[in-house]
CSV table of C-alpha atoms and ligand atoms in Angstrom, one decimal:
chain,number,residue,atom,x,y,z
A,277,MET,CA,21.0,53.4,-20.9
A,278,GLN,CA,20.0,50.9,-18.4
A,279,ASP,CA,16.7,49.4,-19.4
A,280,THR,CA,16.9,45.7,-18.4
A,281,GLY,CA,17.8,46.5,-14.8
A,282,ARG,CA,20.9,44.3,-15.4
A,283,PHE,CA,24.5,45.5,-15.2
A,284,ASP,CA,26.4,44.2,-18.2
A,285,THR,CA,29.9,45.6,-17.4
A,286,LEU,CA,31.2,45.5,-13.9
A,287,GLY,CA,34.0,47.7,-12.5
A,288,ARG,CA,37.6,46.3,-12.7
A,289,LEU,CA,40.2,46.5,-10.0
A,290,GLU,CA,42.3,48.9,-12.0
A,291,ASP,CA,39.4,51.3,-12.0
A,292,LEU,CA,39.8,51.9,-8.2
A,293,PRO,CA,42.4,54.5,-7.0
A,294,GLN,CA,45.7,52.7,-5.8
A,295,ASP,CA,45.6,54.3,-2.3
A,296,TYR,CA,42.0,52.9,-1.9
A,297,ARG,CA,43.2,49.4,-2.9
A,298,ASP,CA,46.4,49.6,-0.6
A,299,GLU,CA,44.0,50.4,2.2
A,300,LEU,CA,41.8,47.4,1.3
A,301,THR,CA,44.7,45.1,1.4
A,302,LYS,CA,45.9,46.4,4.7
A,303,GLN,CA,42.7,45.7,6.2
A,304,ASN,CA,42.5,42.2,4.6
A,305,LEU,CA,39.5,43.2,2.4
A,306,VAL,CA,38.8,42.6,-1.2
A,307,PRO,CA,36.1,44.2,-3.5
A,308,LEU,CA,33.7,41.5,-4.9
A,309,TRP,CA,32.6,43.1,-8.2
A,310,PRO,CA,35.9,42.7,-10.3
A,311,SER,CA,35.7,38.9,-9.5
A,312,LEU,CA,31.9,38.4,-9.3
A,313,ARG,CA,31.5,36.9,-12.9
A,314,ALA,CA,34.6,34.8,-12.4
A,315,VAL,CA,33.2,33.0,-9.3
A,316,LEU,CA,29.6,33.1,-10.6
A,317,PRO,CA,29.9,32.6,-14.4
A,318,PRO,CA,26.7,32.6,-16.5
A,319,HIS,CA,24.7,29.3,-16.8
A,320,VAL,CA,27.9,26.8,-17.0
A,321,PRO,CA,30.7,26.6,-14.1
A,322,SER,CA,34.3,27.2,-15.1
A,323,ARG,CA,36.1,24.0,-14.8
A,324,LYS,CA,39.8,23.3,-14.3
A,325,THR,CA,39.3,19.6,-15.0
A,326,GLN,CA,40.3,18.9,-18.6
A,327,THR,CA,39.4,15.8,-20.6
A,328,THR,CA,42.5,13.7,-20.0
A,329,HIS,CA,43.4,10.3,-21.4
A,330,TRP,CA,46.0,8.0,-19.7
A,331,PRO,CA,46.9,5.0,-21.9
A,332,TYR,CA,47.8,2.0,-19.9
A,333,GLN,CA,50.8,0.7,-21.8
A,334,PRO,CA,53.1,3.7,-21.3
A,335,LEU,CA,52.0,4.1,-17.7
A,336,ARG,CA,52.6,0.3,-16.9
A,337,GLU,CA,56.2,0.7,-18.4
A,338,LEU,CA,57.0,3.5,-16.1
A,339,LEU,CA,55.4,1.8,-13.2
A,340,ILE,CA,57.4,-1.3,-13.6
A,341,LYS,CA,60.5,0.8,-13.8
A,342,ALA,CA,59.4,2.5,-10.5
A,343,GLY,CA,59.5,-1.1,-9.2
A,344,GLU,CA,63.3,-1.2,-10.1
A,345,LEU,CA,64.0,2.3,-9.1
A,346,THR,CA,62.2,2.6,-5.8
A,347,PRO,CA,61.9,-0.3,-3.2
A,348,ILE,CA,58.6,-0.4,-1.3
A,349,GLU,CA,60.3,0.5,1.9
A,350,LYS,CA,61.1,4.0,0.2
A,351,ALA,CA,57.6,4.4,-1.2
A,352,GLU,CA,55.0,2.8,1.3
A,353,ARG,CA,52.7,3.1,-1.6
A,354,ARG,CA,54.3,2.7,-5.0
A,355,VAL,CA,51.9,4.8,-7.0
A,356,LEU,CA,52.1,6.9,-10.3
A,357,VAL,CA,49.5,9.5,-9.9
A,358,LEU,CA,47.2,10.2,-12.9
A,359,ALA,CA,47.3,14.1,-12.6
A,360,ASN,CA,45.0,16.2,-14.7
A,361,PRO,CA,47.0,19.1,-16.3
A,362,GLY,CA,44.1,21.3,-16.1
A,363,HIS,CA,44.6,21.5,-12.3
A,364,GLY,CA,48.4,21.5,-12.5
A,365,LEU,CA,50.4,18.2,-12.1
A,366,ASP,CA,51.6,19.0,-8.7
A,367,LYS,CA,48.1,19.2,-7.3
A,368,MET,CA,47.7,15.4,-8.0
A,369,GLN,CA,44.1,15.9,-9.0
A,370,ALA,CA,42.0,14.0,-11.7
A,371,SER,CA,39.1,16.3,-11.1
A,372,ALA,CA,37.9,18.7,-8.3
A,373,ALA,CA,37.2,15.8,-5.9
A,374,MET,CA,38.8,12.8,-7.5
A,375,TYR,CA,42.4,11.4,-7.1
A,376,LEU,CA,43.6,8.7,-9.4
A,377,GLY,CA,46.7,6.6,-8.8
A,378,MET,CA,48.1,3.3,-10.4
A,379,GLN,CA,49.8,1.2,-7.8
A,380,LEU,CA,52.3,-1.5,-8.2
A,381,LEU,CA,53.0,-4.3,-5.7
A,382,LEU,CA,55.7,-6.9,-6.5
A,383,PRO,CA,55.6,-10.4,-5.3
A,384,GLY,CA,56.4,-10.7,-1.5
A,385,GLU,CA,56.0,-6.9,-0.9
A,386,LEU,CA,53.9,-5.5,1.8
A,387,ALA,CA,52.4,-2.0,1.7
A,388,PRO,CA,51.9,-1.5,5.5
A,389,ALA,CA,48.8,-0.8,7.5
A,390,HIS,CA,47.4,2.6,7.8
A,391,ARG,CA,44.0,4.4,7.8
A,392,HIS,CA,43.2,7.9,6.6
A,393,THR,CA,40.2,10.2,6.5
A,394,PRO,CA,39.8,10.2,2.6
A,395,ASN,CA,37.8,7.3,1.3
A,396,ALA,CA,39.5,5.0,-1.4
A,397,ILE,CA,38.7,2.1,-3.7
A,398,ARG,CA,40.9,-0.1,-5.6
A,399,MET,CA,40.0,-1.4,-9.1
A,400,VAL,CA,42.3,-4.3,-9.9
A,401,VAL,CA,44.0,-4.0,-13.4
A,402,GLU,CA,46.5,-6.9,-13.6
A,403,GLY,CA,48.0,-9.7,-11.8
A,404,GLU,CA,46.9,-12.4,-9.3
A,405,GLY,CA,48.0,-13.3,-5.7
A,406,ALA,CA,47.7,-9.9,-4.0
A,407,TRP,CA,45.3,-9.0,-1.4
A,408,THR,CA,44.1,-6.1,0.6
A,409,LEU,CA,43.4,-6.6,4.3
A,410,VAL,CA,40.6,-4.1,5.3
A,411,ASN,CA,39.8,-3.9,9.1
A,412,GLY,CA,40.8,-7.6,9.4
A,413,GLU,CA,38.9,-8.8,6.4
A,414,LYS,CA,41.2,-10.3,3.7
A,415,CYS,CA,40.1,-9.3,0.2
A,416,PRO,CA,41.7,-11.2,-2.6
A,417,MET,CA,42.4,-9.1,-5.8
A,418,SER,CA,41.6,-10.3,-9.2
A,419,ARG,CA,41.2,-8.3,-12.4
A,420,GLY,CA,38.1,-6.1,-12.4
A,421,ASP,CA,37.5,-6.5,-8.6
A,422,LEU,CA,36.4,-3.4,-6.8
A,423,ILE,CA,37.7,-3.2,-3.1
A,424,LEU,CA,36.6,-0.5,-0.7
A,425,THR,CA,38.8,1.2,1.9
A,426,PRO,CA,36.5,3.7,3.3
A,427,THR,CA,37.4,6.5,5.6
A,428,GLY,CA,38.9,5.4,8.9
A,429,LEU,CA,39.3,1.6,8.1
A,430,TRP,CA,42.6,0.1,8.4
A,431,HIS,CA,44.2,-1.3,5.3
A,432,GLU,CA,47.4,-3.0,4.1
A,433,HIS,CA,48.3,-4.6,0.8
A,434,GLY,CA,50.2,-8.0,0.5
A,435,HIS,CA,51.3,-10.1,-2.4
A,436,ASP,CA,51.7,-14.0,-2.4
A,437,GLY,CA,51.8,-14.4,-6.2
A,438,ASP,CA,54.7,-14.4,-8.6
A,439,GLN,CA,53.9,-11.6,-11.0
A,440,PRO,CA,53.6,-7.9,-10.6
A,441,VAL,CA,50.0,-6.8,-9.5
A,442,ILE,CA,48.6,-3.4,-10.6
A,443,TRP,CA,45.6,-1.6,-9.5
A,444,LEU,CA,43.8,1.7,-9.9
A,445,ASP,CA,43.3,3.7,-6.7
A,446,VAL,CA,40.4,6.3,-6.6
A,447,LEU,CA,40.2,8.6,-3.6
A,448,ASP,CA,38.4,11.6,-2.7
A,449,LEU,CA,41.5,13.0,-1.4
A,450,PRO,CA,41.4,16.4,-3.2
A,451,LEU,CA,38.1,17.2,-1.6
A,452,VAL,CA,39.0,16.0,1.8
A,453,TYR,CA,42.4,17.9,1.6
A,454,TYR,CA,40.6,21.1,0.4
A,455,ILE,CA,38.3,21.0,3.5
A,456,GLU,CA,41.5,20.5,5.6
A,457,ALA,CA,40.4,17.2,7.0
A,458,SER,CA,43.1,14.9,5.4
A,459,TYR,CA,45.4,12.9,7.7
A,460,HIS,CA,46.6,9.4,8.3
A,461,GLU,CA,47.5,7.0,11.2
A,462,GLU,CA,49.7,3.9,11.3
A,463,VAL,CA,49.6,0.5,13.0
A,464,PRO,CA,52.3,-2.1,12.8
A,465,SER,CA,49.9,-4.7,11.2
A,466,GLN,CA,46.4,-6.2,11.5
A,467,THR,CA,45.2,-9.6,12.2
A,468,VAL,CA,43.0,-11.5,9.9
A,469,VAL,CA,39.5,-11.9,11.3
A,470,PRO,CA,37.9,-14.8,9.3
A,471,GLY,CA,34.3,-15.6,8.9
A,472,GLN,CA,33.0,-11.9,8.6
A,473,GLY,CA,30.3,-13.3,6.1
A,474,ALA,CA,30.5,-10.4,3.7
A,475,LYS,CA,30.8,-12.8,0.9
A,476,ALA,CA,27.1,-13.7,1.3
A,477,TYR,CA,26.2,-10.2,0.0
A,478,ALA,CA,27.4,-11.3,-3.3
A,479,ARG,CA,24.1,-13.1,-3.8
A,480,GLY,CA,21.4,-10.6,-5.1
A,481,GLY,CA,18.5,-10.0,-2.9
A,482,VAL,CA,19.7,-11.7,0.3
A,483,ALA,CA,21.7,-10.4,3.3
A,484,PRO,CA,23.7,-12.3,6.1
A,485,THR,CA,21.4,-12.4,9.1
A,486,THR,CA,22.2,-13.6,12.6
A,487,VAL,CA,19.2,-14.4,14.9
A,488,PHE,CA,17.0,-12.1,12.8
A,489,GLN,CA,19.6,-9.3,12.9
A,490,ARG,CA,21.2,-7.7,10.1
A,491,SER,CA,24.7,-6.1,10.1
A,492,ASP,CA,25.1,-2.6,11.6
A,493,LYS,CA,28.5,-2.1,10.0
A,494,ALA,CA,28.8,1.2,8.1
A,495,TYR,CA,30.6,-0.7,5.2
A,496,PRO,CA,29.2,-4.2,5.4
A,497,MET,CA,30.7,-5.1,1.9
A,498,LEU,CA,34.2,-4.4,1.1
A,499,ARG,CA,34.9,-6.6,-2.0
A,500,TYR,CA,32.9,-6.6,-5.2
A,501,PRO,CA,34.0,-9.4,-7.4
A,502,TRP,CA,34.1,-8.6,-11.3
A,503,ALA,CA,32.5,-11.9,-12.1
A,504,ASP,CA,29.4,-10.9,-10.1
A,505,ALA,CA,29.2,-7.3,-11.6
A,506,LYS,CA,29.7,-8.7,-15.0
A,507,ALA,CA,27.1,-11.5,-14.6
A,508,ALA,CA,24.5,-8.8,-13.5
A,509,LEU,CA,25.3,-6.5,-16.5
A,510,LEU,CA,25.0,-9.5,-19.0
A,511,SER,CA,21.6,-10.5,-17.5
A,512,ILE,CA,20.3,-7.0,-17.6
A,513,ALA,CA,21.3,-6.8,-21.2
A,514,GLU,CA,19.7,-10.1,-22.1
A,515,ASP,CA,16.5,-9.4,-20.1
A,516,GLN,CA,16.1,-5.8,-21.5
A,517,PRO,CA,17.2,-5.9,-25.1
A,518,ASP,CA,15.8,-2.3,-25.8
A,519,GLN,CA,17.6,-0.7,-22.8
A,520,ALA,CA,20.4,1.4,-24.1
A,521,CYS,CA,22.2,2.0,-20.8
A,522,VAL,CA,23.2,-1.3,-19.3
A,523,GLN,CA,24.8,-0.1,-16.0
A,524,VAL,CA,25.0,-1.2,-12.4
A,525,THR,CA,25.9,0.9,-9.3
A,526,TYR,CA,28.1,-0.4,-6.6
A,527,ILE,CA,26.0,-0.1,-3.4
A,528,ASN,CA,26.1,-0.6,0.2
A,529,PRO,CA,23.7,-3.8,0.3
A,530,GLU,CA,22.2,-3.0,3.7
A,531,THR,CA,21.2,0.5,2.8
A,532,GLY,CA,20.8,0.4,-1.0
A,533,LYS,CA,22.8,3.7,-1.0
A,534,ASP,CA,26.2,4.3,-2.7
A,535,ALA,CA,29.0,2.3,-1.5
A,536,GLU,CA,30.8,5.3,-0.3
A,537,ASN,CA,29.8,8.8,0.8
A,538,ILE,CA,31.5,11.1,-1.6
A,539,LEU,CA,32.3,9.3,-4.8
A,540,GLY,CA,30.1,7.0,-6.9
A,541,PHE,CA,31.3,3.8,-8.5
A,542,TYR,CA,29.5,2.0,-11.5
A,543,ALA,CA,30.1,-0.7,-14.1
A,544,LEU,CA,28.7,-0.2,-17.7
A,545,MET,CA,28.3,-2.6,-20.5
A,546,LEU,CA,28.3,-1.5,-24.2
A,547,ARG,CA,26.6,-4.0,-26.4
A,548,PRO,CA,28.5,-5.2,-29.5
A,549,GLY,CA,28.8,-2.1,-31.9
A,550,GLN,CA,26.7,0.0,-29.7
A,551,THR,CA,27.1,3.9,-29.3
A,552,LEU,CA,25.8,5.3,-26.0
A,553,THR,CA,25.8,9.0,-25.4
A,554,LEU,CA,25.8,9.9,-21.7
A,555,PRO,CA,24.0,13.3,-21.0
A,556,ALA,CA,25.9,16.2,-19.5
A,557,ARG,CA,25.7,16.0,-15.7
A,558,SER,CA,27.2,18.2,-13.0
A,559,PRO,CA,29.8,15.7,-11.6
A,560,ALA,CA,33.1,15.0,-13.1
A,561,GLN,CA,33.6,11.4,-14.3
A,562,VAL,CA,36.3,8.9,-14.7
A,563,PHE,CA,36.2,5.8,-17.2
A,564,HIS,CA,38.4,2.9,-16.9
A,565,GLN,CA,38.2,0.2,-19.6
A,566,ILE,CA,37.9,-3.3,-17.9
A,567,GLU,CA,37.3,-5.5,-21.0
A,568,GLY,CA,37.4,-4.6,-24.7
A,569,SER,CA,37.9,-1.0,-26.1
A,570,ALA,CA,35.7,2.0,-26.7
A,571,ASP,CA,35.9,5.2,-28.8
A,572,VAL,CA,35.3,8.2,-26.5
A,573,THR,CA,34.0,11.6,-27.8
A,574,VAL,CA,33.9,14.5,-25.5
A,575,GLU,CA,33.1,17.9,-27.0
A,576,ASP,CA,35.8,18.5,-29.6
A,577,GLN,CA,38.1,15.7,-28.3
A,578,ALA,CA,38.2,12.1,-29.5
A,579,PHE,CA,40.4,9.1,-28.4
A,580,THR,CA,40.2,5.3,-28.0
A,581,LEU,CA,40.1,3.7,-24.6
A,582,ALA,CA,42.1,0.5,-25.0
A,583,GLU,CA,41.9,-2.3,-22.2
A,584,ALA,CA,43.0,-0.9,-19.0
A,585,ASP,CA,43.0,2.8,-20.2
A,586,THR,CA,41.6,5.5,-18.1
A,587,CYS,CA,40.3,8.9,-18.7
A,588,ALA,CA,38.8,11.9,-16.8
A,589,VAL,CA,35.9,14.1,-18.0
A,590,PRO,CA,34.8,17.5,-16.5
A,591,GLY,CA,31.3,17.9,-15.2
A,592,TYR,CA,28.5,19.5,-17.3
A,593,THR,CA,29.9,17.6,-20.4
A,594,ALA,CA,28.2,14.9,-22.4
A,595,VAL,CA,30.2,11.8,-23.4
A,596,THR,CA,29.8,9.4,-26.1
A,597,LEU,CA,31.2,5.9,-26.0
A,598,LYS,CA,31.2,3.5,-28.9
A,599,ASN,CA,32.1,-0.1,-28.5
A,600,ARG,CA,34.9,-0.9,-31.2
A,601,SER,CA,33.9,-4.4,-31.5
A,602,ALA,CA,30.9,-5.5,-33.4
A,603,SER,CA,30.9,-9.0,-31.9
A,604,GLU,CA,31.7,-8.7,-28.2
A,605,PRO,CA,30.4,-6.5,-25.4
A,606,ALA,CA,32.8,-4.0,-23.7
A,607,PHE,CA,32.8,-3.2,-20.1
A,608,LEU,CA,34.0,0.0,-18.4
A,609,PHE,CA,34.3,1.0,-14.7
A,610,VAL,CA,33.0,4.4,-13.9
A,611,ALA,CA,33.8,6.7,-10.9
A,612,ASP,CA,32.2,10.0,-10.4
A,613,GLU,CA,31.3,12.9,-7.9
A,614,SER,CA,27.4,12.1,-7.8
A,615,PRO,CA,27.0,11.3,-4.1
A,616,LEU,CA,28.8,14.6,-3.2
A,617,HIS,CA,26.7,16.6,-5.7
A,618,ARG,CA,23.5,15.0,-4.4
A,619,LYS,CA,24.3,15.6,-0.9
A,620,LEU,CA,25.2,19.3,-1.5
A,621,GLY,CA,22.1,19.8,-3.7
A,622,VAL,CA,24.0,20.7,-6.8
A,623,TYR,CA,23.4,17.5,-8.7
A,624,GLU,CA,22.1,18.3,-12.3
A,625,VAL,CA,21.4,16.5,-15.6
A,626,ARG,CA,21.4,18.8,-18.5
A,627,ALA,CA,19.0,17.8,-21.4
B,142,LIG,O1,47.0,2.2,-1.1
B,142,LIG,O2,46.5,3.1,0.9
B,142,LIG,O3,47.1,5.8,-4.3
B,142,LIG,O4,47.0,5.7,1.2
B,142,LIG,C1,47.2,6.9,-2.2
B,142,LIG,C2,47.1,7.0,-0.9
B,142,LIG,C3,47.0,4.6,-2.4
B,142,LIG,C4,46.8,3.1,-0.3
B,142,LIG,C5,47.0,5.8,-3.0
B,142,LIG,C6,46.9,5.8,-0.2
B,142,LIG,C7,46.9,4.6,-1.0
């Protein structure tokens, strides 16, 4: 009999008479109790996001092939989407809120100007000579650089070099699409506006100022050079030899808040031979190996992130990263859903 006041077994849909169910359907009504435990499971959410590893080399080969098969005029953005099988490949999701794409631009090509409601970033994987023009600011693309194209900012990609350029796109497209707010607009092209001064943000602790007035732009810094992020990590590691988690967050240098509103971006250094366990937190995460290689363990799965490999890990899951080199540090780029979870009040770290 009932003594805890809790109801262990809830009624199923099949327990209801068919004529009653038909009448509910006719009135666009649904009983909650057969689905209550599915939408509010005990203690840990159900997650479609599966731990998924995308090795770079086979992806690169297929992307280079796409360059032969599909001219830029037929693609606009020549991207292979890193789709999480847990969501279904057709959904083009890495996690609930994150989209990942690997984009190829060949010498001389132009991916024309547009803007859209989803926020995007680019993490440059290989090649020199490409640039992204963001609201008139020309951002050169080198390996490891992070370039923001936040919601509503015009952007186009061009390439003056002589080798293919490849970068990782991270967008909050699945979330913005889910809330029925995803759309784009086009312009023929943008003009370069020089001297926007954003480069001055790359010097720690100082912000560009004009007659004692700081920038009022929503996105004052658009390009985060890898050389600066790496130097920051190396100096933290040297200064704090006992600190296990050597990490920086890509921020808006005027506000100190996350660089974008929905997804968070970080760089992480593993010391030579280091094993680092990141606790289970509510947001899903993406790891991309910028330099070196790392063994990744997520619950009962283990794989190696070689240079330029990418993986996605569901939320509420601990991740162990081990630097495979005993002599060199390893560097990872991390994207997650923390800003979204914090704004919604659902952010959690599980001990
Ligand atoms: O480069 O603007 O991977 O609009 C998906 C949508 C890249 C881009 C993507 C985009 C872009």
